[in-house]
Amino acid sequence: MFIRHLLTVGLFGFCVSLIPGYAQVPETGRWQELAYSTAAVNAETADRYHEHIDALRSHKQLDQDPALLSRIKTIARGLISAASKLKPESSTWRWEIHITSEQQVDAYCMAGGKILIGSEFVRRLKLSNSELATLLGHEMAHAIAEHHREELSEALHINAQPGDTLDVMMGRLETDISMQLKLATLSNIQESEADQLGMILAHMAGWDSASMVSFFQKLQRVEANSVPNNSYPSTESRLSMARGFNKLWAKIESDQKSIVTRRSRATNDQK
């Protein structure tokens, strides 16, 4: 869900229980109104994800670069550990990671931690490990914030009809332009939230915050000629947020070093 043309809830299936309720997004504290159950959405997502993976495998477009896949999985381990601290139930998920040479895929993470990264996208942006951590953090943030579940629930509220199933709602989201427009504001909020939460995950996993800035600078250059989309925050605002986090964490680190230095001096003075 990082780049404009990726699918959001389009891979969700059917046979889902409706469990109205409220939840809060980790760290941001934003309240969500949710109609579908986590278990049902995650189960259907896993099925659809594996269908996509099987199709890519049959076309010889899956995991063709073992070195890149290993690199991504290594980076992801620390992020998954950080995610479990923000959303403890994610520690029970069966996280899966694959890469694909399919040109239309940049990156996505479906509900329940099902990740697919486009190898060409990584090469085109020439991403360092820290920049890859920012990309992966953003995608994982969508899952731990349950954005797919929230978007599907909001679609149900907008246009609920008797007998609606999850796949019927999926079809509406893919084809109903008016519904897509109504959900644009929510999508914009979710993307901005995933930027914020993703950078927090990367920071918790120990990655350099300056590289988060460079990632969004590269993304801005790639999207310079793209058609504006109200479903996504501007690249300028995303870059501004990254710079803000970088300054904040740099100051915190500087303050912590100053405290250690003062304590060390005080200890030496007492000797």
PDB file of C-alpha atoms in Angstrom:
ATOM      1  CA  MET A   1       0.000   0.000   0.000  1.00  0.00           C
ATOM      2  CA  PHE A   2       2.952   2.312  -0.320  1.00  0.00           C
ATOM      3  CA  ILE A   3       2.555   3.532  -3.902  1.00  0.00           C
ATOM      4  CA  ARG A   4      -0.603   4.905  -5.435  1.00  0.00           C
ATOM      5  CA  HIS A   5      -1.571   2.033  -7.741  1.00  0.00           C
ATOM      6  CA  LEU A   6      -1.408  -0.783  -5.175  1.00  0.00           C
ATOM      7  CA  LEU A   7      -4.529  -2.644  -4.090  1.00  0.00           C
ATOM      8  CA  THR A   8      -5.856  -1.997  -0.620  1.00  0.00           C
ATOM      9  CA  VAL A   9      -8.740  -4.190   0.411  1.00  0.00           C
ATOM     10  CA  GLY A  10      -9.187  -5.625  -3.069  1.00  0.00           C
ATOM     11  CA  LEU A  11      -7.790  -9.011  -2.029  1.00  0.00           C
ATOM     12  CA  PHE A  12     -10.263  -9.645   0.779  1.00  0.00           C
ATOM     13  CA  GLY A  13     -12.609 -12.607   0.630  1.00  0.00           C
ATOM     14  CA  PHE A  14     -15.960 -13.532   2.078  1.00  0.00           C
ATOM     15  CA  CYS A  15     -17.584 -15.500   4.928  1.00  0.00           C
ATOM     16  CA  VAL A  16     -16.813 -13.055   7.704  1.00  0.00           C
ATOM     17  CA  SER A  17     -18.440 -12.421  11.045  1.00  0.00           C
ATOM     18  CA  LEU A  18     -19.614  -8.935  11.843  1.00  0.00           C
ATOM     19  CA  ILE A  19     -18.408  -7.816  15.253  1.00  0.00           C
ATOM     20  CA  PRO A  20     -19.102  -4.093  15.722  1.00  0.00           C
ATOM     21  CA  GLY A  21     -16.670  -2.403  18.056  1.00  0.00           C
ATOM     22  CA  TYR A  22     -13.987   0.184  18.572  1.00  0.00           C
ATOM     23  CA  ALA A  23     -10.214  -0.004  18.775  1.00  0.00           C
ATOM     24  CA  GLN A  24      -7.253   2.368  19.005  1.00  0.00           C
ATOM     25  CA  VAL A  25      -4.287   2.463  16.659  1.00  0.00           C
ATOM     26  CA  PRO A  26      -1.011   1.802  18.517  1.00  0.00           C
ATOM     27  CA  GLU A  27       1.024   4.931  19.291  1.00  0.00           C
ATOM     28  CA  THR A  28      -1.235   7.411  17.467  1.00  0.00           C
ATOM     29  CA  GLY A  29      -4.230   6.592  19.677  1.00  0.00           C
ATOM     30  CA  ARG A  30      -6.690   7.238  16.854  1.00  0.00           C
ATOM     31  CA  TRP A  31     -10.037   5.527  17.406  1.00  0.00           C
ATOM     32  CA  GLN A  32     -11.395   3.162  14.753  1.00  0.00           C
ATOM     33  CA  GLU A  33     -14.935   1.900  14.282  1.00  0.00           C
ATOM     34  CA  LEU A  34     -14.692  -1.724  13.140  1.00  0.00           C
ATOM     35  CA  ALA A  35     -17.402  -4.007  11.810  1.00  0.00           C
ATOM     36  CA  TYR A  36     -15.490  -7.100  10.709  1.00  0.00           C
ATOM     37  CA  SER A  37     -13.552  -9.415  13.013  1.00  0.00           C
ATOM     38  CA  THR A  38      -9.770  -9.529  12.959  1.00  0.00           C
ATOM     39  CA  ALA A  39      -9.755 -13.319  12.696  1.00  0.00           C
ATOM     40  CA  ALA A  40     -12.043 -13.406   9.676  1.00  0.00           C
ATOM     41  CA  VAL A  41     -10.215 -10.656   7.805  1.00  0.00           C
ATOM     42  CA  ASN A  42      -6.806 -12.193   8.539  1.00  0.00           C
ATOM     43  CA  ALA A  43      -7.962 -15.638   7.415  1.00  0.00           C
ATOM     44  CA  GLU A  44      -9.412 -14.407   4.135  1.00  0.00           C
ATOM     45  CA  THR A  45      -6.362 -12.240   3.559  1.00  0.00           C
ATOM     46  CA  ALA A  46      -4.063 -15.237   3.979  1.00  0.00           C
ATOM     47  CA  ASP A  47      -6.044 -17.180   1.378  1.00  0.00           C
ATOM     48  CA  ARG A  48      -5.935 -14.342  -1.143  1.00  0.00           C
ATOM     49  CA  TYR A  49      -2.260 -13.694  -0.478  1.00  0.00           C
ATOM     50  CA  HIS A  50      -1.362 -17.316  -1.126  1.00  0.00           C
ATOM     51  CA  GLU A  51      -3.404 -17.282  -4.344  1.00  0.00           C
ATOM     52  CA  HIS A  52      -1.340 -14.315  -5.505  1.00  0.00           C
ATOM     53  CA  ILE A  53       1.923 -15.973  -4.429  1.00  0.00           C
ATOM     54  CA  ASP A  54       1.012 -19.185  -6.250  1.00  0.00           C
ATOM     55  CA  ALA A  55       0.198 -17.228  -9.411  1.00  0.00           C
ATOM     56  CA  LEU A  56       3.535 -15.403  -9.254  1.00  0.00           C
ATOM     57  CA  ARG A  57       5.352 -18.696  -8.698  1.00  0.00           C
ATOM     58  CA  SER A  58       3.658 -20.270 -11.711  1.00  0.00           C
ATOM     59  CA  HIS A  59       4.803 -17.341 -13.857  1.00  0.00           C
ATOM     60  CA  LYS A  60       8.355 -17.577 -12.448  1.00  0.00           C
ATOM     61  CA  GLN A  61       8.074 -14.122 -10.917  1.00  0.00           C
ATOM     62  CA  LEU A  62       8.566 -15.092  -7.275  1.00  0.00           C
ATOM     63  CA  ASP A  63      11.697 -14.928  -5.108  1.00  0.00           C
ATOM     64  CA  GLN A  64      14.067 -14.817  -8.086  1.00  0.00           C
ATOM     65  CA  ASP A  65      16.705 -12.838  -6.170  1.00  0.00           C
ATOM     66  CA  PRO A  66      17.693 -14.934  -3.107  1.00  0.00           C
ATOM     67  CA  ALA A  67      20.227 -12.338  -1.915  1.00  0.00           C
ATOM     68  CA  LEU A  68      17.631  -9.562  -1.866  1.00  0.00           C
ATOM     69  CA  LEU A  69      15.053 -11.808  -0.210  1.00  0.00           C
ATOM     70  CA  SER A  70      17.528 -12.777   2.515  1.00  0.00           C
ATOM     71  CA  ARG A  71      18.424  -9.121   3.033  1.00  0.00           C
ATOM     72  CA  ILE A  72      14.762  -8.125   3.390  1.00  0.00           C
ATOM     73  CA  LYS A  73      13.983 -10.980   5.786  1.00  0.00           C
ATOM     74  CA  THR A  74      16.954 -10.059   7.970  1.00  0.00           C
ATOM     75  CA  ILE A  75      15.769  -6.457   8.202  1.00  0.00           C
ATOM     76  CA  ALA A  76      12.193  -7.569   8.817  1.00  0.00           C
ATOM     77  CA  ARG A  77      13.087  -9.655  11.880  1.00  0.00           C
ATOM     78  CA  GLY A  78      13.894  -6.610  13.986  1.00  0.00           C
ATOM     79  CA  LEU A  79      10.797  -4.777  12.751  1.00  0.00           C
ATOM     80  CA  ILE A  80       8.550  -7.743  13.567  1.00  0.00           C
ATOM     81  CA  SER A  81      10.005  -7.802  17.075  1.00  0.00           C
ATOM     82  CA  ALA A  82       9.281  -4.074  17.427  1.00  0.00           C
ATOM     83  CA  ALA A  83       5.750  -4.600  16.087  1.00  0.00           C
ATOM     84  CA  SER A  84       5.055  -7.166  18.800  1.00  0.00           C
ATOM     85  CA  LYS A  85       5.809  -4.520  21.419  1.00  0.00           C
ATOM     86  CA  LEU A  86       3.303  -2.086  19.906  1.00  0.00           C
ATOM     87  CA  LYS A  87       0.695  -4.742  19.126  1.00  0.00           C
ATOM     88  CA  PRO A  88       1.306  -7.847  21.260  1.00  0.00           C
ATOM     89  CA  GLU A  89      -1.164 -10.014  19.331  1.00  0.00           C
ATOM     90  CA  SER A  90       0.989  -9.607  16.205  1.00  0.00           C
ATOM     91  CA  SER A  91       3.515 -11.952  17.841  1.00  0.00           C
ATOM     92  CA  THR A  92       1.073 -14.793  17.070  1.00  0.00           C
ATOM     93  CA  TRP A  93       0.770 -13.914  13.387  1.00  0.00           C
ATOM     94  CA  ARG A  94       2.407 -16.070  10.751  1.00  0.00           C
ATOM     95  CA  TRP A  95       4.401 -13.324   9.072  1.00  0.00           C
ATOM     96  CA  GLU A  96       5.344 -14.119   5.480  1.00  0.00           C
ATOM     97  CA  ILE A  97       7.682 -12.278   3.151  1.00  0.00           C
ATOM     98  CA  HIS A  98       8.238 -12.719  -0.573  1.00  0.00           C
ATOM     99  CA  ILE A  99       9.652 -10.627  -3.389  1.00  0.00           C
ATOM    100  CA  THR A 100       8.437 -10.447  -6.967  1.00  0.00           C
ATOM    101  CA  SER A 101       9.707  -9.251 -10.322  1.00  0.00           C
ATOM    102  CA  GLU A 102       6.153  -8.344 -11.343  1.00  0.00           C
ATOM    103  CA  GLN A 103       6.424  -4.746 -12.528  1.00  0.00           C
ATOM    104  CA  GLN A 104       3.100  -3.604 -11.081  1.00  0.00           C
ATOM    105  CA  VAL A 105       4.027  -4.471  -7.496  1.00  0.00           C
ATOM    106  CA  ASP A 106       5.976  -1.965  -5.417  1.00  0.00           C
ATOM    107  CA  ALA A 107       5.220  -3.081  -1.863  1.00  0.00           C
ATOM    108  CA  TYR A 108       2.316  -4.170   0.311  1.00  0.00           C
ATOM    109  CA  CYS A 109       1.604  -5.813   3.628  1.00  0.00           C
ATOM    110  CA  MET A 110      -1.819  -7.375   3.960  1.00  0.00           C
ATOM    111  CA  ALA A 111      -3.706  -7.952   7.189  1.00  0.00           C
ATOM    112  CA  GLY A 112      -2.005 -10.492   9.427  1.00  0.00           C
ATOM    113  CA  GLY A 113       1.502  -9.703   8.175  1.00  0.00           C
ATOM    114  CA  LYS A 114       1.525 -10.967   4.578  1.00  0.00           C
ATOM    115  CA  ILE A 115       4.256  -8.994   2.783  1.00  0.00           C
ATOM    116  CA  LEU A 116       5.217  -8.705  -0.878  1.00  0.00           C
ATOM    117  CA  ILE A 117       8.009  -6.430  -2.105  1.00  0.00           C
ATOM    118  CA  GLY A 118       8.734  -5.553  -5.737  1.00  0.00           C
ATOM    119  CA  SER A 119      12.390  -6.214  -6.495  1.00  0.00           C
ATOM    120  CA  GLU A 120      12.397  -3.703  -9.352  1.00  0.00           C
ATOM    121  CA  PHE A 121      11.075  -0.993  -7.018  1.00  0.00           C
ATOM    122  CA  VAL A 122      13.930  -1.644  -4.571  1.00  0.00           C
ATOM    123  CA  ARG A 123      16.487  -1.487  -7.386  1.00  0.00           C
ATOM    124  CA  ARG A 124      14.959   1.601  -8.966  1.00  0.00           C
ATOM    125  CA  LEU A 125      15.238   3.544  -5.705  1.00  0.00           C
ATOM    126  CA  LYS A 126      18.624   1.974  -4.864  1.00  0.00           C
ATOM    127  CA  LEU A 127      17.503   1.446  -1.282  1.00  0.00           C
ATOM    128  CA  SER A 128      20.041   1.026   1.492  1.00  0.00           C
ATOM    129  CA  ASN A 129      19.242  -1.309   4.385  1.00  0.00           C
ATOM    130  CA  SER A 130      18.029   1.603   6.526  1.00  0.00           C
ATOM    131  CA  GLU A 131      15.825   2.850   3.693  1.00  0.00           C
ATOM    132  CA  LEU A 132      14.457  -0.649   3.196  1.00  0.00           C
ATOM    133  CA  ALA A 133      13.615  -0.691   6.908  1.00  0.00           C
ATOM    134  CA  THR A 134      11.569   2.484   6.387  1.00  0.00           C
ATOM    135  CA  LEU A 135       9.674   0.889   3.498  1.00  0.00           C
ATOM    136  CA  LEU A 136       9.041  -2.328   5.425  1.00  0.00           C
ATOM    137  CA  GLY A 137       8.078  -0.393   8.549  1.00  0.00           C
ATOM    138  CA  HIS A 138       5.464   1.552   6.593  1.00  0.00           C
ATOM    139  CA  GLU A 139       3.944  -1.610   5.151  1.00  0.00           C
ATOM    140  CA  MET A 140       3.937  -3.445   8.480  1.00  0.00           C
ATOM    141  CA  ALA A 141       2.288  -0.412  10.063  1.00  0.00           C
ATOM    142  CA  HIS A 142      -0.757  -0.921   7.855  1.00  0.00           C
ATOM    143  CA  ALA A 143      -1.124  -4.417   9.304  1.00  0.00           C
ATOM    144  CA  ILE A 144      -0.596  -3.585  12.976  1.00  0.00           C
ATOM    145  CA  ALA A 145      -2.971  -0.614  12.647  1.00  0.00           C
ATOM    146  CA  GLU A 146      -5.519  -2.924  10.984  1.00  0.00           C
ATOM    147  CA  HIS A 147      -6.082  -0.458   8.183  1.00  0.00           C
ATOM    148  CA  HIS A 148      -7.510  -3.093   5.823  1.00  0.00           C
ATOM    149  CA  ARG A 149     -10.116  -4.106   8.387  1.00  0.00           C
ATOM    150  CA  GLU A 150     -10.964  -0.470   9.061  1.00  0.00           C
ATOM    151  CA  GLU A 151     -11.364   0.484   5.389  1.00  0.00           C
ATOM    152  CA  LEU A 152     -13.589  -2.486   4.711  1.00  0.00           C
ATOM    153  CA  SER A 153     -15.674  -1.677   7.788  1.00  0.00           C
ATOM    154  CA  GLU A 154     -16.072   1.939   6.685  1.00  0.00           C
ATOM    155  CA  ALA A 155     -17.200   0.775   3.239  1.00  0.00           C
ATOM    156  CA  LEU A 156     -19.863  -1.335   4.916  1.00  0.00           C
ATOM    157  CA  HIS A 157     -21.100   1.674   6.884  1.00  0.00           C
ATOM    158  CA  ILE A 158     -21.278   3.755   3.724  1.00  0.00           C
ATOM    159  CA  ASN A 159     -23.260   1.280   1.660  1.00  0.00           C
ATOM    160  CA  ALA A 160     -24.552  -1.637   3.715  1.00  0.00           C
ATOM    161  CA  GLN A 161     -27.139  -3.851   2.031  1.00  0.00           C
ATOM    162  CA  PRO A 162     -28.880  -7.047   3.161  1.00  0.00           C
ATOM    163  CA  GLY A 163     -26.833 -10.144   2.454  1.00  0.00           C
ATOM    164  CA  ASP A 164     -23.533  -8.316   2.039  1.00  0.00           C
ATOM    165  CA  THR A 165     -20.494 -10.575   2.310  1.00  0.00           C
ATOM    166  CA  LEU A 166     -16.856  -9.640   2.423  1.00  0.00           C
ATOM    167  CA  ASP A 167     -16.229 -10.391  -1.245  1.00  0.00           C
ATOM    168  CA  VAL A 168     -19.302  -8.395  -2.301  1.00  0.00           C
ATOM    169  CA  MET A 169     -17.977  -5.388  -0.410  1.00  0.00           C
ATOM    170  CA  MET A 170     -14.592  -5.992  -1.988  1.00  0.00           C
ATOM    171  CA  GLY A 171     -16.182  -5.789  -5.418  1.00  0.00           C
ATOM    172  CA  ARG A 172     -17.848  -2.506  -4.581  1.00  0.00           C
ATOM    173  CA  LEU A 173     -14.588  -1.008  -3.382  1.00  0.00           C
ATOM    174  CA  GLU A 174     -12.919  -1.959  -6.658  1.00  0.00           C
ATOM    175  CA  THR A 175     -15.649  -0.681  -8.974  1.00  0.00           C
ATOM    176  CA  ASP A 176     -17.685   1.984  -7.175  1.00  0.00           C
ATOM    177  CA  ILE A 177     -15.968   5.303  -7.875  1.00  0.00           C
ATOM    178  CA  SER A 178     -18.258   7.236  -5.556  1.00  0.00           C
ATOM    179  CA  MET A 179     -17.379   4.939  -2.661  1.00  0.00           C
ATOM    180  CA  GLN A 180     -13.677   5.275  -3.423  1.00  0.00           C
ATOM    181  CA  LEU A 181     -14.029   9.048  -3.302  1.00  0.00           C
ATOM    182  CA  LYS A 182     -15.851   8.833   0.014  1.00  0.00           C
ATOM    183  CA  LEU A 183     -13.034   6.723   1.424  1.00  0.00           C
ATOM    184  CA  ALA A 184     -10.263   9.002   0.124  1.00  0.00           C
ATOM    185  CA  THR A 185     -10.060  10.975   3.371  1.00  0.00           C
ATOM    186  CA  LEU A 186      -9.713   7.797   5.441  1.00  0.00           C
ATOM    187  CA  SER A 187      -7.079   6.446   3.053  1.00  0.00           C
ATOM    188  CA  ASN A 188      -5.101   9.685   3.345  1.00  0.00           C
ATOM    189  CA  ILE A 189      -5.201   9.428   7.141  1.00  0.00           C
ATOM    190  CA  GLN A 190      -4.101   5.795   7.039  1.00  0.00           C
ATOM    191  CA  GLU A 191      -1.148   6.464   4.735  1.00  0.00           C
ATOM    192  CA  SER A 192       0.081   9.322   6.912  1.00  0.00           C
ATOM    193  CA  GLU A 193      -0.409   7.154   9.979  1.00  0.00           C
ATOM    194  CA  ALA A 194       1.554   4.306   8.379  1.00  0.00           C
ATOM    195  CA  ASP A 195       4.407   6.736   7.662  1.00  0.00           C
ATOM    196  CA  GLN A 196       4.463   7.790  11.307  1.00  0.00           C
ATOM    197  CA  LEU A 197       4.051   4.326  12.789  1.00  0.00           C
ATOM    198  CA  GLY A 198       6.473   2.799  10.295  1.00  0.00           C
ATOM    199  CA  MET A 199       9.222   5.242  11.233  1.00  0.00           C
ATOM    200  CA  ILE A 200       8.618   4.472  14.911  1.00  0.00           C
ATOM    201  CA  LEU A 201       9.005   0.749  14.160  1.00  0.00           C
ATOM    202  CA  ALA A 202      12.235   1.375  12.248  1.00  0.00           C
ATOM    203  CA  HIS A 203      13.577   3.540  15.073  1.00  0.00           C
ATOM    204  CA  MET A 204      12.659   0.915  17.689  1.00  0.00           C
ATOM    205  CA  ALA A 205      14.509  -1.677  15.583  1.00  0.00           C
ATOM    206  CA  GLY A 206      17.626   0.499  15.710  1.00  0.00           C
ATOM    207  CA  TRP A 207      17.689   1.943  12.200  1.00  0.00           C
ATOM    208  CA  ASP A 208      19.165   5.350  11.417  1.00  0.00           C
ATOM    209  CA  SER A 209      16.485   8.048  11.306  1.00  0.00           C
ATOM    210  CA  ALA A 210      18.484  10.100   8.771  1.00  0.00           C
ATOM    211  CA  SER A 211      17.925   7.296   6.264  1.00  0.00           C
ATOM    212  CA  MET A 212      14.178   7.668   6.760  1.00  0.00           C
ATOM    213  CA  VAL A 213      14.561  11.176   5.373  1.00  0.00           C
ATOM    214  CA  SER A 214      16.611   9.960   2.414  1.00  0.00           C
ATOM    215  CA  PHE A 215      13.995   7.300   1.649  1.00  0.00           C
ATOM    216  CA  PHE A 216      11.229   9.884   1.334  1.00  0.00           C
ATOM    217  CA  GLN A 217      13.523  12.102  -0.725  1.00  0.00           C
ATOM    218  CA  LYS A 218      13.970   9.235  -3.181  1.00  0.00           C
ATOM    219  CA  LEU A 219      10.230   8.586  -3.184  1.00  0.00           C
ATOM    220  CA  GLN A 220       9.576  12.262  -3.897  1.00  0.00           C
ATOM    221  CA  ARG A 221      11.838  12.129  -6.946  1.00  0.00           C
ATOM    222  CA  VAL A 222      10.130   8.987  -8.254  1.00  0.00           C
ATOM    223  CA  GLU A 223       6.667  10.503  -7.809  1.00  0.00           C
ATOM    224  CA  ALA A 224       7.570  13.976  -9.088  1.00  0.00           C
ATOM    225  CA  ASN A 225       5.527  13.545 -12.266  1.00  0.00           C
ATOM    226  CA  SER A 226       2.708  11.477 -10.756  1.00  0.00           C
ATOM    227  CA  VAL A 227      -0.897  12.624 -10.908  1.00  0.00           C
ATOM    228  CA  PRO A 228      -1.993  13.988  -7.481  1.00  0.00           C
ATOM    229  CA  ASN A 229      -4.180  11.575  -5.522  1.00  0.00           C
ATOM    230  CA  ASN A 230      -6.298  12.705  -2.573  1.00  0.00           C
ATOM    231  CA  SER A 231      -6.047   9.234  -1.080  1.00  0.00           C
ATOM    232  CA  TYR A 232      -2.381   9.859  -0.289  1.00  0.00           C
ATOM    233  CA  PRO A 233      -0.614  12.672   1.546  1.00  0.00           C
ATOM    234  CA  SER A 234       1.703  14.759  -0.601  1.00  0.00           C
ATOM    235  CA  THR A 235       5.324  13.638  -0.826  1.00  0.00           C
ATOM    236  CA  GLU A 236       6.267  17.036   0.604  1.00  0.00           C
ATOM    237  CA  SER A 237       4.256  16.407   3.775  1.00  0.00           C
ATOM    238  CA  ARG A 238       5.663  12.896   4.104  1.00  0.00           C
ATOM    239  CA  LEU A 239       9.193  14.199   3.779  1.00  0.00           C
ATOM    240  CA  SER A 240       8.441  16.938   6.307  1.00  0.00           C
ATOM    241  CA  MET A 241       7.234  14.335   8.821  1.00  0.00           C
ATOM    242  CA  ALA A 242      10.411  12.280   8.329  1.00  0.00           C
ATOM    243  CA  ARG A 243      12.564  15.337   8.918  1.00  0.00           C
ATOM    244  CA  GLY A 244      10.606  16.156  12.056  1.00  0.00           C
ATOM    245  CA  PHE A 245      11.122  12.656  13.488  1.00  0.00           C
ATOM    246  CA  ASN A 246      14.818  12.778  12.585  1.00  0.00           C
ATOM    247  CA  LYS A 247      15.274  16.051  14.485  1.00  0.00           C
ATOM    248  CA  LEU A 248      13.303  14.764  17.467  1.00  0.00           C
ATOM    249  CA  TRP A 249      15.286  11.544  17.788  1.00  0.00           C
ATOM    250  CA  ALA A 250      18.601  13.349  17.204  1.00  0.00           C
ATOM    251  CA  LYS A 251      17.768  15.714  20.074  1.00  0.00           C
ATOM    252  CA  ILE A 252      16.750  12.859  22.369  1.00  0.00           C
ATOM    253  CA  GLU A 253      19.983  11.036  21.576  1.00  0.00           C
ATOM    254  CA  SER A 254      22.014  14.196  22.178  1.00  0.00           C
ATOM    255  CA  ASP A 255      20.270  14.807  25.505  1.00  0.00           C
ATOM    256  CA  GLN A 256      20.903  11.234  26.595  1.00  0.00           C
ATOM    257  CA  LYS A 257      24.598  11.524  25.760  1.00  0.00           C
ATOM    258  CA  SER A 258      24.795  14.774  27.729  1.00  0.00           C
ATOM    259  CA  ILE A 259      23.245  13.079  30.765  1.00  0.00           C
ATOM    260  CA  VAL A 260      25.744  10.197  30.552  1.00  0.00           C
ATOM    261  CA  THR A 261      28.639  12.642  30.227  1.00  0.00           C
ATOM    262  CA  ARG A 262      27.516  14.685  33.251  1.00  0.00           C
ATOM    263  CA  ARG A 263      27.096  11.564  35.370  1.00  0.00           C
ATOM    264  CA  SER A 264      30.527  10.319  34.333  1.00  0.00           C
ATOM    265  CA  ARG A 265      32.122  13.637  35.292  1.00  0.00           C
ATOM    266  CA  ALA A 266      30.311  13.701  38.614  1.00  0.00           C
ATOM    267  CA  THR A 267      31.541  10.166  39.378  1.00  0.00           C
ATOM    268  CA  ASN A 268      35.124  11.105  38.514  1.00  0.00           C
ATOM    269  CA  ASP A 269      34.924  14.237  40.689  1.00  0.00           C
ATOM    270  CA  GLN A 270      33.924  12.125  43.670  1.00  0.00           C
ATOM    271  CA  LYS A 271      36.953   9.864  43.337  1.00  0.00           C
TER     272      LYS A 271
END
